[in-house]
């Protein structure tokens, strides 16, 4: 049994195990959320391992089923291309990074679970390394049959750059359609939709580094420039989220620029509340039990008279 299927089985096992134990009051729900779910407060409390354990936890059965179906298709495709070792690197690096890099868009105690960020990392790698490989998967053959001419195109010795890039583009469009459907179906608050985007970008870096066909298109300097571009992008993004960690109630020029297009990258309730209060000439906003309260800093002068 390959690693993809083991991860899926383990995810189902843990979902029913912990839901059963909490339903029977054998263990409190807080024990599960504190020790297995990802949140910035859990990490700061010393439970750094939740970056990994949260990949196997899910907020609802719909969330679990959606992830399992997507992972089964793209996970098996990547393992057939590069083996279990490369799949493990992509899956765990992408999943952990998507949790960490999307943390500032949530409150410190907000819980994040699921391996969807890791899945989108895997999807990006498959798209760039071999966009037709998913057509060789068992799932695709069961649904569409194995006689399609497009399947044999994967193993052709003669490589057509235009066809390859077209297939990459089509596959990425299919992925983003899947992201939109996934976001619509899975509306659980514990699902980090920003993490999907982060995971996809991480997968692009892996895909550029590992794709032999892309190396043929952008040899030498071109490939290095692409890799450096995405590394700089991650560095800029890292600096941006660090600003929000240090100054959670402040905006910088990037926020102001995005807001001019009605884009709120950090869309947690805390940030939304704070931005609303700032727009209405208050000093900051506080969310308590789902209610936004606008506050004013008051300075008191000692009365010596």
XYZ file of C-alpha atoms in Angstrom:
305
model
C 0.000 0.000 0.000
C 1.406 3.394 -0.966
C 1.756 6.399 1.330
C -1.216 8.282 -0.142
C -3.667 5.534 0.748
C -2.124 5.119 4.209
C -2.681 8.829 4.920
C -6.310 8.566 3.793
C -6.971 5.498 5.960
C -5.286 7.099 8.979
C -7.376 10.255 8.520
C -10.619 8.238 8.537
C -9.466 6.212 11.552
C -8.579 9.292 13.616
C -11.796 11.089 12.643
C -14.047 8.272 13.867
C -11.804 7.496 16.851
C -11.754 10.989 18.337
C -15.375 11.752 17.475
C -16.386 8.498 19.133
C -14.289 9.112 22.246
C -15.622 12.647 22.684
C -19.216 11.557 21.996
C -18.936 8.917 24.733
C -17.326 11.497 27.060
C -14.241 9.307 27.426
C -12.013 12.268 26.608
C -12.967 15.977 26.543
C -13.106 17.752 23.200
C -10.615 20.316 24.506
C -8.009 17.556 24.870
C -8.272 16.852 21.140
C -8.220 20.504 20.055
C -5.288 21.364 22.342
C -3.135 18.390 21.373
C -4.002 17.584 17.754
C -5.517 20.682 16.096
C -3.335 23.480 14.750
C -3.555 26.955 16.242
C -0.929 29.579 16.900
C -1.689 29.361 20.621
C -1.045 25.592 20.595
C 2.320 26.133 18.894
C 3.297 28.921 21.299
C 2.322 26.635 24.190
C 4.984 24.171 23.028
C 2.835 21.752 21.024
C 4.781 22.308 17.819
C 3.909 18.800 16.617
C 0.327 19.941 15.872
C 1.723 21.303 12.590
C 1.822 17.641 11.515
C -1.029 16.061 13.509
C -3.528 18.644 12.230
C -2.939 17.314 8.706
C -4.758 14.118 9.719
C -7.633 15.830 11.542
C -10.808 17.193 9.942
C -13.565 19.569 10.967
C -16.467 17.567 9.532
C -17.240 14.391 7.609
C -17.809 16.432 4.430
C -14.384 18.001 4.908
C -12.839 14.533 5.304
C -14.565 13.045 2.245
C -13.636 15.999 0.023
C -9.982 15.833 1.040
C -9.841 12.049 0.684
C -11.195 12.121 -2.878
C -8.821 14.861 -4.014
C -5.813 13.303 -2.295
C -6.538 9.865 -3.755
C -6.379 11.211 -7.310
C -3.452 13.643 -7.170
C -1.523 11.803 -4.441
C -1.408 8.555 -6.402
C -0.466 10.496 -9.532
C 2.522 12.112 -7.797
C 3.670 8.831 -6.246
C 3.624 7.212 -9.697
C 5.744 10.079 -11.039
C 8.313 10.532 -8.270
C 7.779 7.821 -5.679
C 6.713 7.904 -2.049
C 9.749 9.868 -0.835
C 9.066 12.888 -3.044
C 5.367 12.690 -2.249
C 6.134 12.752 1.485
C 8.397 15.803 1.096
C 5.763 17.690 -0.902
C 2.817 16.653 1.278
C 4.286 17.385 4.700
C 6.263 20.506 3.715
C 3.291 21.967 1.871
C 0.830 21.113 4.629
C 2.957 22.450 7.477
C 3.872 25.632 5.604
C 0.246 26.325 4.658
C -0.723 26.233 8.345
C 2.150 28.460 9.450
C 1.944 31.029 6.651
C -1.827 31.438 6.922
C -1.788 31.813 10.731
C -1.855 35.639 10.762
C -5.218 35.627 8.992
C -6.766 34.029 12.070
C -7.011 34.781 15.752
C -4.412 33.155 18.022
C -6.907 30.580 19.284
C -8.558 29.801 15.934
C -8.261 26.108 15.064
C -7.116 24.857 11.653
C -7.278 21.239 10.509
C -7.127 19.169 7.344
C -4.619 18.381 4.626
C -6.158 20.518 1.877
C -3.169 22.880 1.875
C -0.908 19.870 1.333
C -3.225 18.582 -1.388
C -2.971 21.821 -3.344
C 0.822 21.614 -3.041
C 0.685 18.125 -4.554
C -1.683 19.328 -7.287
C 0.695 22.110 -8.319
C 3.636 19.700 -8.521
C 1.655 17.249 -10.660
C 0.560 20.087 -12.953
C 4.128 21.254 -13.583
C 5.959 17.922 -13.612
C 3.495 15.955 -15.731
C -0.010 17.381 -16.203
C -1.238 14.237 -17.947
C -0.114 11.808 -15.255
C -3.423 11.940 -13.411
C -4.998 10.407 -16.538
C -2.957 7.272 -15.831
C -4.357 6.931 -12.314
C -6.684 4.071 -11.394
C -9.531 6.476 -10.623
C -9.378 8.103 -14.064
C -9.271 4.728 -15.828
C -12.286 3.473 -13.866
C -14.346 6.569 -14.707
C -13.213 7.330 -18.268
C -11.588 4.092 -19.441
C -7.952 3.396 -20.313
C -8.114 3.570 -24.115
C -7.809 7.322 -24.489
C -5.073 8.444 -26.888
C -4.177 11.268 -24.541
C -2.882 8.742 -22.007
C -0.246 7.494 -24.420
C 0.912 11.080 -24.958
C 2.594 10.948 -21.555
C 5.184 8.450 -22.733
C 5.928 9.953 -26.166
C 9.635 10.455 -26.789
C 8.981 13.476 -29.002
C 8.185 16.372 -26.692
C 5.987 19.227 -27.877
C 6.580 22.338 -25.751
C 3.349 24.032 -26.813
C 1.229 20.983 -25.993
C 2.943 20.559 -22.650
C 2.412 24.196 -21.628
C -1.195 24.016 -22.848
C -1.781 20.924 -20.731
C -0.199 22.673 -17.733
C -2.535 25.640 -18.243
C -5.628 23.425 -18.624
C -4.734 21.356 -15.571
C -4.183 24.480 -13.445
C -7.565 25.843 -14.566
C -9.152 22.533 -13.552
C -7.450 22.825 -10.175
C -8.721 26.334 -9.539
C -12.218 25.199 -10.504
C -11.820 22.438 -7.934
C -10.696 25.034 -5.383
C -13.830 27.103 -6.014
C -16.104 24.065 -5.694
C -14.217 22.882 -2.625
C -14.560 26.293 -0.959
C -18.297 26.283 -1.704
C -18.909 22.758 -0.406
C -16.632 22.904 2.634
C -17.581 26.014 4.559
C -16.319 24.877 7.953
C -14.545 27.687 9.845
C -11.640 25.365 10.664
C -10.782 25.116 6.966
C -8.030 27.567 6.039
C -8.802 28.778 2.524
C -5.746 31.064 2.479
C -3.725 27.909 3.195
C -4.912 26.455 -0.126
C -3.340 29.363 -1.997
C -0.134 29.163 0.054
C 0.084 25.409 -0.518
C -0.354 25.877 -4.255
C 2.489 28.433 -4.418
C 4.784 26.070 -2.517
C 3.911 23.342 -5.009
C 4.878 25.646 -7.878
C 8.397 25.940 -6.429
C 8.705 22.144 -6.100
C 7.278 21.696 -9.595
C 9.742 24.100 -11.211
C 12.651 22.449 -9.409
C 11.642 18.878 -10.336
C 10.116 19.162 -13.800
C 12.503 17.805 -16.424
C 10.273 19.152 -19.181
C 10.236 22.635 -17.687
C 14.021 22.435 -17.481
C 14.005 21.889 -21.227
C 11.883 25.002 -21.687
C 13.636 27.293 -19.229
C 17.184 26.028 -19.073
C 19.930 27.521 -16.956
C 19.297 31.140 -16.106
C 15.589 31.006 -16.929
C 14.928 28.223 -14.444
C 17.004 29.905 -11.744
C 15.164 33.182 -12.308
C 11.810 31.442 -11.867
C 12.935 29.744 -8.667
C 14.409 32.983 -7.320
C 11.190 34.826 -8.187
C 9.103 32.481 -6.067
C 11.677 32.499 -3.252
C 11.550 36.314 -3.203
C 7.758 36.092 -3.269
C 7.818 33.840 -0.204
C 10.315 36.145 1.531
C 8.064 39.135 0.882
C 5.034 37.209 2.063
C 6.924 36.066 5.166
C 7.839 39.661 5.999
C 4.231 40.673 5.449
C 2.792 38.090 7.845
C 5.548 38.838 10.393
C 4.321 42.431 10.403
C 0.823 41.199 11.198
C 2.095 38.945 13.982
C 3.976 41.816 15.626
C 1.266 44.407 14.886
C -2.013 42.444 14.687
C -4.175 45.581 14.728
C -2.218 47.593 12.158
C -2.253 47.908 8.388
C 0.722 48.477 6.113
C 0.986 49.781 2.569
C 0.251 46.314 1.143
C -3.045 46.173 3.035
C -3.926 49.662 1.834
C -3.105 48.709 -1.759
C -5.165 45.501 -1.622
C -8.091 47.219 0.072
C -8.293 49.656 -2.847
C -9.339 46.615 -4.918
C -11.645 45.341 -2.145
C -9.209 42.521 -1.395
C -8.739 41.557 2.258
C -5.986 38.952 2.405
C -6.136 38.718 6.174
C -9.851 38.249 6.561
C -10.223 36.977 10.135
C -13.066 38.393 12.189
C -10.522 40.203 14.371
C -8.923 41.947 11.398
C -12.287 42.739 9.806
C -13.499 44.237 13.074
C -10.325 46.255 13.527
C -10.404 47.593 9.969
C -14.053 48.558 10.351
C -13.300 50.462 13.546
C -10.287 52.214 12.015
C -12.426 53.310 9.068
C -14.883 54.849 11.529
C -12.226 56.854 13.398
C -11.809 54.492 16.349
C -8.381 53.361 17.550
C -8.914 49.593 17.294
C -11.527 46.848 17.362
C -12.009 43.866 19.677
C -14.040 40.716 18.970
C -15.602 39.073 22.013
C -17.880 36.050 21.505
C -18.481 37.061 17.908
C -19.375 40.682 18.715
C -17.198 43.500 17.345
C -16.602 46.417 19.711
C -14.802 49.592 18.628
C -12.459 51.082 21.207
C -10.764 54.429 21.849
C -7.417 54.789 23.608
C -7.852 57.213 26.469
C -4.928 59.043 28.047
C -5.317 60.256 31.591
C -3.426 63.229 32.957
C -2.698 63.303 36.642
C -4.538 66.156 38.354
C -2.000 67.927 40.504
C -4.295 70.801 41.364
